[in-house]
Short mmCIF file of C-alpha atoms in Angstrom, two decimals:
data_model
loop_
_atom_site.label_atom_id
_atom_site.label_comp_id
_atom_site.label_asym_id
_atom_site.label_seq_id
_atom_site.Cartn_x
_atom_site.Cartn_y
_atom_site.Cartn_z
CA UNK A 193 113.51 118.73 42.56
CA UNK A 194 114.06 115.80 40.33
CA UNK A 195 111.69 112.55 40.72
CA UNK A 196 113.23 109.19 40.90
CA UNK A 197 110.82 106.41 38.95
CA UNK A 198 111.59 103.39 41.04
CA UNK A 199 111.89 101.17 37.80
CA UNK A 200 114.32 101.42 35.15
CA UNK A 201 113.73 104.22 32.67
CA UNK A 202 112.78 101.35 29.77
CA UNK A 203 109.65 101.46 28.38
CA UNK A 204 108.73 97.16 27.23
CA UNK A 205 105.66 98.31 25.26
CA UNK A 206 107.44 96.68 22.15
CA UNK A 207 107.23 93.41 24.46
CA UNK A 208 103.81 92.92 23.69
CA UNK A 209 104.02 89.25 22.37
CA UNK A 210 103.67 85.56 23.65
CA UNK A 211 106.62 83.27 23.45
CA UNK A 212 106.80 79.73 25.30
CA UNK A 213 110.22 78.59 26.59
CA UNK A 214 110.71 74.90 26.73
CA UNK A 215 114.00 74.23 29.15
CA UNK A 216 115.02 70.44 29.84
CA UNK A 217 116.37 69.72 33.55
CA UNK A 218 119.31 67.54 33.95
CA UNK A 219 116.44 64.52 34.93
CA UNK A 220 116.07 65.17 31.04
CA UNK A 221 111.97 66.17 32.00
CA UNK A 222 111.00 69.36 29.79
CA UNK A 223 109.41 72.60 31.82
CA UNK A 224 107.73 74.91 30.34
CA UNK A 225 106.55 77.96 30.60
CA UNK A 226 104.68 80.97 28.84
CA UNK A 227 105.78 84.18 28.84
CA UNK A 228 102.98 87.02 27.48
CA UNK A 229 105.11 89.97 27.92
CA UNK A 230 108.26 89.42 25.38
CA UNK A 231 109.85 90.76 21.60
CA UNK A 232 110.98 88.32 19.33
CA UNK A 233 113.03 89.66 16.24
CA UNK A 234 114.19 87.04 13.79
CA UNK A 235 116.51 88.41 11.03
CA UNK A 236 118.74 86.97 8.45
CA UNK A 237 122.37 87.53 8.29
CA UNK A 238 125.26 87.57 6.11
CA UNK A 239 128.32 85.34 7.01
CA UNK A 240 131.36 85.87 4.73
CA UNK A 241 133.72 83.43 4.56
CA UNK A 242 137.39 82.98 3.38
CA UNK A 243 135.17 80.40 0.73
CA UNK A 244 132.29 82.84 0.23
CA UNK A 245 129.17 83.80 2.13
CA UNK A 246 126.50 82.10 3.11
CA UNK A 247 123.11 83.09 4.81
CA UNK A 248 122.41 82.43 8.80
CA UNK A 249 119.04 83.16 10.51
CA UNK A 250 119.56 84.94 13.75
CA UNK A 251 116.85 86.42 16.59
CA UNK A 252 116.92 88.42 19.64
CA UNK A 253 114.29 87.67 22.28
CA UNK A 254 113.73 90.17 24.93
CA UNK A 255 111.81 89.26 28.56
CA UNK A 256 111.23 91.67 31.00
CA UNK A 257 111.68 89.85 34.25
CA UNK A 258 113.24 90.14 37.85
CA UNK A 259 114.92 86.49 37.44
CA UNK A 260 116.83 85.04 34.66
CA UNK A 261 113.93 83.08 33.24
CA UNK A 262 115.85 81.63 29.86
CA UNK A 263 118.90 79.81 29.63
CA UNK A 264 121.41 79.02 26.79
CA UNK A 265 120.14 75.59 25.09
CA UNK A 266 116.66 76.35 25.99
CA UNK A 267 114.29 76.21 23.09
CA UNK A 268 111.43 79.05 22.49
CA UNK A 269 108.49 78.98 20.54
CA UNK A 270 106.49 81.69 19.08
CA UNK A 271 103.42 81.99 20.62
CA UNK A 272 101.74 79.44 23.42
CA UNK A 273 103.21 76.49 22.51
CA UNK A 274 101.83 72.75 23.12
CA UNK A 275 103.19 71.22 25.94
CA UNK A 276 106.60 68.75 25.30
CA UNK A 277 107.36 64.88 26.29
CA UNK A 278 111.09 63.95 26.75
CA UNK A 279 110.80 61.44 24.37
CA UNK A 280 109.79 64.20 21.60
CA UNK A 281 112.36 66.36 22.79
CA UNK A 282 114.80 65.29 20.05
CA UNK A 283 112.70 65.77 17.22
CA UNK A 284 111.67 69.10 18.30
CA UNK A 285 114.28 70.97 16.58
CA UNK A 286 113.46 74.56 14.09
CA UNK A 287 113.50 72.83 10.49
CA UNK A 288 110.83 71.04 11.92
CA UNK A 289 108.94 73.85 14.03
CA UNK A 290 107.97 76.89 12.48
CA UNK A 291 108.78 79.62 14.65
CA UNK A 292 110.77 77.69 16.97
CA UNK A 293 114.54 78.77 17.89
CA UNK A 294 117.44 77.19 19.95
CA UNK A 295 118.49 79.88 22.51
CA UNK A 296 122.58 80.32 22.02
CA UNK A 297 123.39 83.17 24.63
CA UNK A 298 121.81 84.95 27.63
CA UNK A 299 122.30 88.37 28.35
CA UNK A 300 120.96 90.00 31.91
CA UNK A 301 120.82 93.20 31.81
CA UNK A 302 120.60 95.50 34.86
CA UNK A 303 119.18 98.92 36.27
CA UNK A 304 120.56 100.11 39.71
CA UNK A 305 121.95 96.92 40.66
CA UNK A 306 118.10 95.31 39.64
CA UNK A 307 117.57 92.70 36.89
CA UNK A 308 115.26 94.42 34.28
CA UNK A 309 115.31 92.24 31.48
CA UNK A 310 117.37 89.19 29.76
CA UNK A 311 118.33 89.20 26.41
CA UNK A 312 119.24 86.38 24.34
CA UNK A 313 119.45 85.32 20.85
CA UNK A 314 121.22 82.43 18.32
#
């Protein structure tokens, strides 16, 4: 007899940090919210170019959710983040914020028909 697991067969213990995703409605007021089960990976890559080639910084952020709980354009924070004003919203950009990246592409990914978890990365 085989045994179903009613979950996906994915085990998030990797997804053992705290990341805080800052997303601005179209009434331009920030939300955020703090996720304490997620992976962030930043990594450095390699463009080459017809010119040359040049570095890029790059992550991949993991969240194990049932919704999709990041959008492209939202920005995420390493850790619990403070909490963000509209009017700082410009200025809050990564050469200013260590640890801080500017989400670029979402990525649901399913099991059974289920949302499991998003990824996204920039």
């Amino acid at each position: 007899m085989i045994s179903r697991r009613p979950g996906p067969p994915v085990d998030y213990t990797l997804c053992d940090q705290t990341v805080t995703v800052y997303h601005r409605r179209a009434d331009k007021s920030i939300v955020r919210t703090v996720h304490s089960r997620a992976f962030l990976d930043f990594r450095k890559n390699r463009n080459v170019e017809k010119t040359g080639s040049r570095e890029a910084n790059g992550f991949l952020l993991v969240l194990p959710c049932r919704e999709i709980c990041v959008s492209a354009g939202d920005k995420v924070l390493l850790g619990q983040g403070p909490p963000v004003e509209a009017a700082e919203w410009a200025a809050f950009i990564p050469p200013k914020v260590p640890g801080l990246v500017v989400v670029g592409w979402v990525d649901p990914k399913y099991w059974r028909g289920r949302l499991c978890h998003i990824e996204a990365g920039g």
